[in-house]
CSV table of C-alpha atoms in Angstrom, one decimal:
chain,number,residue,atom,x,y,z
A,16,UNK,CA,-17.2,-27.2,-17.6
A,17,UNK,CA,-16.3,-30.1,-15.5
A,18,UNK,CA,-13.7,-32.9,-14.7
A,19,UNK,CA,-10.3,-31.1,-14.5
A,20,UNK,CA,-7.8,-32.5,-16.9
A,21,UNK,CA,-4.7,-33.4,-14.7
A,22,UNK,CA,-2.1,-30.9,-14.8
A,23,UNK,CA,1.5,-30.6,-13.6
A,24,UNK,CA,2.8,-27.2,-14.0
A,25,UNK,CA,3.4,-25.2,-11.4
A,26,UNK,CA,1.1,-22.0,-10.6
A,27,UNK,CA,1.2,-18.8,-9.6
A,28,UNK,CA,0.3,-17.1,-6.6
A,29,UNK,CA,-3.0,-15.1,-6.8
A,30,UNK,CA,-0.4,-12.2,-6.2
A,31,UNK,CA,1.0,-13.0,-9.3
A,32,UNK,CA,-1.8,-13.5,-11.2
A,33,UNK,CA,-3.3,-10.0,-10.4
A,34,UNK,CA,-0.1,-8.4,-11.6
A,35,UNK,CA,-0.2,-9.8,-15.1
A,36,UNK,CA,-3.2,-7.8,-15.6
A,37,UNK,CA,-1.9,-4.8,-15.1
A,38,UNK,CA,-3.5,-3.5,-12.0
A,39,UNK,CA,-0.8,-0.7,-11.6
A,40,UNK,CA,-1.6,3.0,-10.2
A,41,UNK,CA,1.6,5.1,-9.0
A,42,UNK,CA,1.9,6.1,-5.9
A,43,UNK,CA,1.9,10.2,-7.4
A,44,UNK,CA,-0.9,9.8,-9.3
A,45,UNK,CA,-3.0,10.2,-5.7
A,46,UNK,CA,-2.0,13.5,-4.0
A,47,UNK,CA,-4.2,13.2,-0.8
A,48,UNK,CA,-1.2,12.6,1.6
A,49,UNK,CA,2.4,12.6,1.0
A,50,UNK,CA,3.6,9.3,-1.4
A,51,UNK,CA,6.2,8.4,1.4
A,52,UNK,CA,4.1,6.6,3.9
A,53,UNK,CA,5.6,6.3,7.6
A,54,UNK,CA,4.3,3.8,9.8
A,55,UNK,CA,2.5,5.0,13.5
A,56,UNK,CA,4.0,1.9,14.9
A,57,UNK,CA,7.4,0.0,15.1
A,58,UNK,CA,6.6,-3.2,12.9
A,59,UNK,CA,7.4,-6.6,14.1
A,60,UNK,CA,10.4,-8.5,11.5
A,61,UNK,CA,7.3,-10.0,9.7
A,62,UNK,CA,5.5,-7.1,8.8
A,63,UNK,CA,8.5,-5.3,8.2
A,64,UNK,CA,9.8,-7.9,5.4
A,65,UNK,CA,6.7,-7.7,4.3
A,66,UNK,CA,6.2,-4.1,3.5
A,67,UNK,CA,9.8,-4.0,2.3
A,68,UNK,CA,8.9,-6.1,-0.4
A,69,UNK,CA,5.5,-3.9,-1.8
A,70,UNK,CA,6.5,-0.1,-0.5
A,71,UNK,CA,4.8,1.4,-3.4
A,72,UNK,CA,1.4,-1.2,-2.8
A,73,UNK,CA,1.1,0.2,0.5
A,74,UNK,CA,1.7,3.7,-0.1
A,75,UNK,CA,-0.8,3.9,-3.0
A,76,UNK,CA,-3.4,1.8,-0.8
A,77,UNK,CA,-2.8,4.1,2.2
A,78,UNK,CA,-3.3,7.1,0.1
A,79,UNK,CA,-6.2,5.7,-1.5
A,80,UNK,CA,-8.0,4.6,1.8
A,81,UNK,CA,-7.0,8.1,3.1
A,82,UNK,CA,-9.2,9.7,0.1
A,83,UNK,CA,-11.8,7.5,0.3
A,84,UNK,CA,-12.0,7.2,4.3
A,85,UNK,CA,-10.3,10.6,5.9
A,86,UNK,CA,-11.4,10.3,9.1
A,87,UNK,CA,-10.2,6.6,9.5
A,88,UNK,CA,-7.7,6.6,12.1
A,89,UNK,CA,-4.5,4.2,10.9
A,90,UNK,CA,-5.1,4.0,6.7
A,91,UNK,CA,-1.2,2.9,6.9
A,92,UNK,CA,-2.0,-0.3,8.9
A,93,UNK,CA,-5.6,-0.7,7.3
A,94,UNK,CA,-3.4,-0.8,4.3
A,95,UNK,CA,-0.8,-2.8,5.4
A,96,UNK,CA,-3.4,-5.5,7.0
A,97,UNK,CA,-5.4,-5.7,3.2
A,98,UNK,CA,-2.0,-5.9,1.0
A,99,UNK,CA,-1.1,-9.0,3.9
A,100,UNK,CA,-4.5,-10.2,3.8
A,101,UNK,CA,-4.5,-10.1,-0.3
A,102,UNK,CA,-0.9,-10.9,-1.4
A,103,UNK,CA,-0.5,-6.7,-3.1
A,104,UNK,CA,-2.6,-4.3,-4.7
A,105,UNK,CA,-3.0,-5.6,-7.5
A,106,UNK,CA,-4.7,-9.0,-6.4
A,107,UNK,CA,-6.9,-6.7,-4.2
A,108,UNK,CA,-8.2,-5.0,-7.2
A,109,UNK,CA,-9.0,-8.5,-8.5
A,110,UNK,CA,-10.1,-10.5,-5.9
A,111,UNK,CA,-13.2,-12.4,-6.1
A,112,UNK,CA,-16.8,-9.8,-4.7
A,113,UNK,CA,-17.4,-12.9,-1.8
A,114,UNK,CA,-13.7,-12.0,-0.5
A,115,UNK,CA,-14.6,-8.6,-1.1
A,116,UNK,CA,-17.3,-8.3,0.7
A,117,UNK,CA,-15.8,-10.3,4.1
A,118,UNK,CA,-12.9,-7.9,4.2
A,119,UNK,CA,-14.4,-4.7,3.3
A,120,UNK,CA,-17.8,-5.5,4.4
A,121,UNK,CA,-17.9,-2.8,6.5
A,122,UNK,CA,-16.7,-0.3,4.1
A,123,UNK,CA,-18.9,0.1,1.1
A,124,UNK,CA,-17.4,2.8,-0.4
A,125,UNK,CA,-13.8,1.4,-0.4
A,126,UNK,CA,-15.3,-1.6,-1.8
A,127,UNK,CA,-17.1,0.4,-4.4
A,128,UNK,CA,-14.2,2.3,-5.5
A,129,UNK,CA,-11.9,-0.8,-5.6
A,130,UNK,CA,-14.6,-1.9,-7.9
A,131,UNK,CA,-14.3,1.3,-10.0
A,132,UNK,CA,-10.6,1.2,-10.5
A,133,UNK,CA,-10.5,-2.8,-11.8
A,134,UNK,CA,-12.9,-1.4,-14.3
A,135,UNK,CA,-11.2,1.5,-15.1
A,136,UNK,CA,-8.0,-1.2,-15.5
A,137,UNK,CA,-10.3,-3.4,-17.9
A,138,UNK,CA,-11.4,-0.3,-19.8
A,139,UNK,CA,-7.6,1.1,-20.5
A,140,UNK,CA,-6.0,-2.7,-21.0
A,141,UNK,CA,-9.1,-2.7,-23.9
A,142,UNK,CA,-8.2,0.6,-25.5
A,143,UNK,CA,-4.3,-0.4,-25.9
A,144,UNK,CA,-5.5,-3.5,-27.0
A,145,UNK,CA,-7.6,-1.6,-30.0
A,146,UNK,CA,-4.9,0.6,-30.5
A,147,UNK,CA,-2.0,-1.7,-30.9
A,148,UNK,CA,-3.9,-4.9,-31.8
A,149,UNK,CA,-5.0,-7.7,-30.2
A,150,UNK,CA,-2.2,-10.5,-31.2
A,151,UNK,CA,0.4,-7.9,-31.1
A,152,UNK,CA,1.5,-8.3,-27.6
A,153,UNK,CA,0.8,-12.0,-25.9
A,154,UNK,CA,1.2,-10.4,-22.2
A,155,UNK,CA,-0.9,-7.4,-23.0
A,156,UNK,CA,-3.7,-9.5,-23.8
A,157,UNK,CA,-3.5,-11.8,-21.1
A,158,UNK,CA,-3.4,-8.9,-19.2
A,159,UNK,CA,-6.8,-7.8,-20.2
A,160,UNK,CA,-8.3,-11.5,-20.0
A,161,UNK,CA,-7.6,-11.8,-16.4
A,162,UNK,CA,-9.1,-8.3,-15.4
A,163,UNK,CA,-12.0,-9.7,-17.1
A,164,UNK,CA,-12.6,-12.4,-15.7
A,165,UNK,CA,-9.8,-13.5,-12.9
A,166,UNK,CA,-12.4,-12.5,-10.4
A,167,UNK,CA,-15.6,-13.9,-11.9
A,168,UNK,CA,-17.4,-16.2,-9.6
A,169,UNK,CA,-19.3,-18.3,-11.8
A,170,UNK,CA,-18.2,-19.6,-15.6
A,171,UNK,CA,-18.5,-17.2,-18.3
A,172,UNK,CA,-17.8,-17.7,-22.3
A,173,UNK,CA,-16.4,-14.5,-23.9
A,174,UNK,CA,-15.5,-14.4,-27.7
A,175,UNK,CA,-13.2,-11.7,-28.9
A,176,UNK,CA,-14.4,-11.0,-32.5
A,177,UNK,CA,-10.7,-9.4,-34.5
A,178,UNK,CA,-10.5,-8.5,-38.4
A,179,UNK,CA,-8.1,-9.2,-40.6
A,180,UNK,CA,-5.6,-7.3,-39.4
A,181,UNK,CA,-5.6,-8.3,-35.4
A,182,UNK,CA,-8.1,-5.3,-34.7
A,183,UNK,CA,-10.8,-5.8,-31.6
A,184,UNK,CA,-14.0,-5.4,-33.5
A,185,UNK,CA,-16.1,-7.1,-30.5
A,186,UNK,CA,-15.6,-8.6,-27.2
A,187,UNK,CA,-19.1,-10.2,-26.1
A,188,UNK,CA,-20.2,-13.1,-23.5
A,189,UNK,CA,-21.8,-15.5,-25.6
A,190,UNK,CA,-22.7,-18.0,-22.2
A,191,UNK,CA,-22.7,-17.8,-18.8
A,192,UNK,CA,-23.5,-20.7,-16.3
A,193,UNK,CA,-23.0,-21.9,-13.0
A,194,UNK,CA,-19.7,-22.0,-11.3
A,195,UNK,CA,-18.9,-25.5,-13.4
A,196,UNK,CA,-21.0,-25.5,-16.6
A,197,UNK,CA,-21.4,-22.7,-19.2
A,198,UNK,CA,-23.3,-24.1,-22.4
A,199,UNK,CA,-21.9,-22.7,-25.2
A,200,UNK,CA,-22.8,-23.5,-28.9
A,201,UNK,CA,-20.5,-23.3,-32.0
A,202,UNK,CA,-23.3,-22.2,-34.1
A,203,UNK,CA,-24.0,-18.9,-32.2
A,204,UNK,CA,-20.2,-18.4,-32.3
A,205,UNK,CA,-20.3,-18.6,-36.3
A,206,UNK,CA,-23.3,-16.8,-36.6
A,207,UNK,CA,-22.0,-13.5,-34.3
A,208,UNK,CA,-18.6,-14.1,-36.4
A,209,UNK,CA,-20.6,-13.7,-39.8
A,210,UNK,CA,-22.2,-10.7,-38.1
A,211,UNK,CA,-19.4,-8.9,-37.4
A,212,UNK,CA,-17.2,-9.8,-40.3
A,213,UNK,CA,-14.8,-11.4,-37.9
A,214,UNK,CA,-12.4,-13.2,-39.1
A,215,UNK,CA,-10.0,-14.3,-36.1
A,216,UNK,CA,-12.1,-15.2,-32.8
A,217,UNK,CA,-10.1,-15.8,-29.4
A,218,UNK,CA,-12.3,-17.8,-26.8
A,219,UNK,CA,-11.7,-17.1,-23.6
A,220,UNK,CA,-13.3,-18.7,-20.2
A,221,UNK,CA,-12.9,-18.6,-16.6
A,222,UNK,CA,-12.8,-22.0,-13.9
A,223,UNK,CA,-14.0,-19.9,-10.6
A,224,UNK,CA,-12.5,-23.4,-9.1
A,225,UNK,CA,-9.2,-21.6,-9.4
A,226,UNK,CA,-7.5,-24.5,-11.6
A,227,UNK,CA,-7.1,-23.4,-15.3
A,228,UNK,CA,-7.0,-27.2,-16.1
A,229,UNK,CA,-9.4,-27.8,-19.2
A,230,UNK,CA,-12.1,-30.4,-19.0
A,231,UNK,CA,-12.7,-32.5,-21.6
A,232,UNK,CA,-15.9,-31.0,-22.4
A,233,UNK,CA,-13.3,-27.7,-23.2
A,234,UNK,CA,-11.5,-29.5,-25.5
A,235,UNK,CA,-14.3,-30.8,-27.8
A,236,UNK,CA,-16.1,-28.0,-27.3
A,237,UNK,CA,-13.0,-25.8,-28.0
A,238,UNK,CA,-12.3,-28.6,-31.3
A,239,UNK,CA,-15.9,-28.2,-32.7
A,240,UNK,CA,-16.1,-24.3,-32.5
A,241,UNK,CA,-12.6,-24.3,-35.0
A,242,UNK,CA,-14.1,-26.7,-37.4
A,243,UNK,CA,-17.4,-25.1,-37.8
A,244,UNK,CA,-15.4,-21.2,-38.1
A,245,UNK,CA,-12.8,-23.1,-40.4
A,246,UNK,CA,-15.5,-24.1,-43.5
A,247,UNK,CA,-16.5,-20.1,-43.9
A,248,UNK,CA,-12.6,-19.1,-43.8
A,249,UNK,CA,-12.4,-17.8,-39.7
A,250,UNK,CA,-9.7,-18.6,-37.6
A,251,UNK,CA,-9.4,-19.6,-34.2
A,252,UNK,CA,-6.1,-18.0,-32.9
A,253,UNK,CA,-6.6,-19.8,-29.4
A,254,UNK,CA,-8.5,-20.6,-26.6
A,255,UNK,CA,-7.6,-19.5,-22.9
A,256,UNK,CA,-8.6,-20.4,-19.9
A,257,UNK,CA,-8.1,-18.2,-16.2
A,258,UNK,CA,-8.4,-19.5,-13.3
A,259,UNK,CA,-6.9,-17.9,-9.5
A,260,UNK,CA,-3.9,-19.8,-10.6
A,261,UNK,CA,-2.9,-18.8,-13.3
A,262,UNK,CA,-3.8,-18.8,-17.5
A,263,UNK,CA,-3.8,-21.6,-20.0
A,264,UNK,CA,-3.9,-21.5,-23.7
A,265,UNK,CA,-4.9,-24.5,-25.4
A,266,UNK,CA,-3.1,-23.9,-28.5
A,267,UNK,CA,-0.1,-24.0,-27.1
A,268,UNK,CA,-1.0,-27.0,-24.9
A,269,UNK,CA,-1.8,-28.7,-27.8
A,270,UNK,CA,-5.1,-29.3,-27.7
A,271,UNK,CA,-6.2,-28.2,-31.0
């Protein structure tokens, strides 16, 4: 969707961002080398600061790197060069599959495996999400949007589908585009609702731009699909929007 709305809140650092979602694995739940991670080098006041402020990061990293790549010869400053590179572990695990492949480009299977624990992240944010409903915790399911789709290089449309009582009964991509446009129509939305017996939908879209700004076409669009779903009783809760920066909800913007 194009031409940004102007907005003047702050944002988050990609950093940031990636924690929200979640993207947490303890430093004992990998067993391949000791959790306490010493550096082969003296580090420079930098890189020193720096790792003082993400110990655990670079420990889980290093022992990850360490299963996936044994015979590399420094994992602690392979690690320590990614979690500078990306901002922490987390926003690794989310980072964009361009920015994947120019830093790990020469590692396919760390890349792979990256890959495989963001989805695994998705997968368990989506069972907690069915288990304790989906409007139960705000920050849980923001959590879950952004591993969705915080990395997503061109715009996708995603509708989550909830009962009566807050319960995730679907949560599908009803339009994908380019990285500006995704056409989007609030008849299939009904139609899929009807379907399912949905009767609260949460839309949910990314801006690959990085700027969770809505266009105008967000709004109206947004505004049309919450009339049409109002006239057979369903509910939209909200809209969000996630870009690098950060999340928006247009419901609490106002916007609808």
């Amino acid at each position: 969707m194009v031409n940004r709305l102007p907005k003047g809140k702050g944002k988050s650092s990609k950093s940031e961002l990636a924690d929200s979602a979640g993207f947490r694995i303890e430093a004992g739940d990998l067993q391949a080398v000791p959790p306490s991670v010493e550096f082969p080098f003296a580090p420079g006041m930098a890189e020193a600061s720096f790792f003082a402020k993400t110990p655990d990061d670079h420990a889980t990293l290093t022992q990850l790197i360490t299963l996936v790549a044994p015979r590399h010869a420094s994992a602690e400053t392979w690690a320590l060069s990614l979690l500078r590179q990306f901002g922490s572990f987390a926003a690794l695990l989310s980072a964009s599959d361009q920015a994947m492949q120019e830093e790990l480009g020469h590692a396919p299977a760390l890349r792979v495996t990256l890959r495989l624990v963001q989805e695994a992240a998705v997968r368990l944010q989506r069972v907690r999400l069915k288990r304790t409903g989906v409007l139960a915790d705000r920050a849980q399911l923001n959590a879950y949007l952004t591993a969705m789709l915080a990395h997503e290089m061109v715009e996708q449309v995603r509708v989550l589908f909830l009962d009566a009582g807050h319960c995730l009964l679907a949560d599908e991509m009803l339009g994908r585009g380019t990285v500006d446009h995704t056409p989007i129509y609030p008849r299939e939305v009904v139609r899929r609702a009807l379907e399912l017996q949905a009767s609260i939908l949460v839309l949910v879209h990314n801006h690959p731009s990085g700027d969770p700004s809505p266009s105008q076409d967000d709004i109206v669009m947004t505004q049309r699909i919450a009339q049409a779903a109002s006239l057979l009783g369903i509910t939209v809760w909200d809209h969000v929007i996630i870009g690098s920066g950060g999340l928006l909800s247009l419901k609490e913007e106002g916007f609808f």
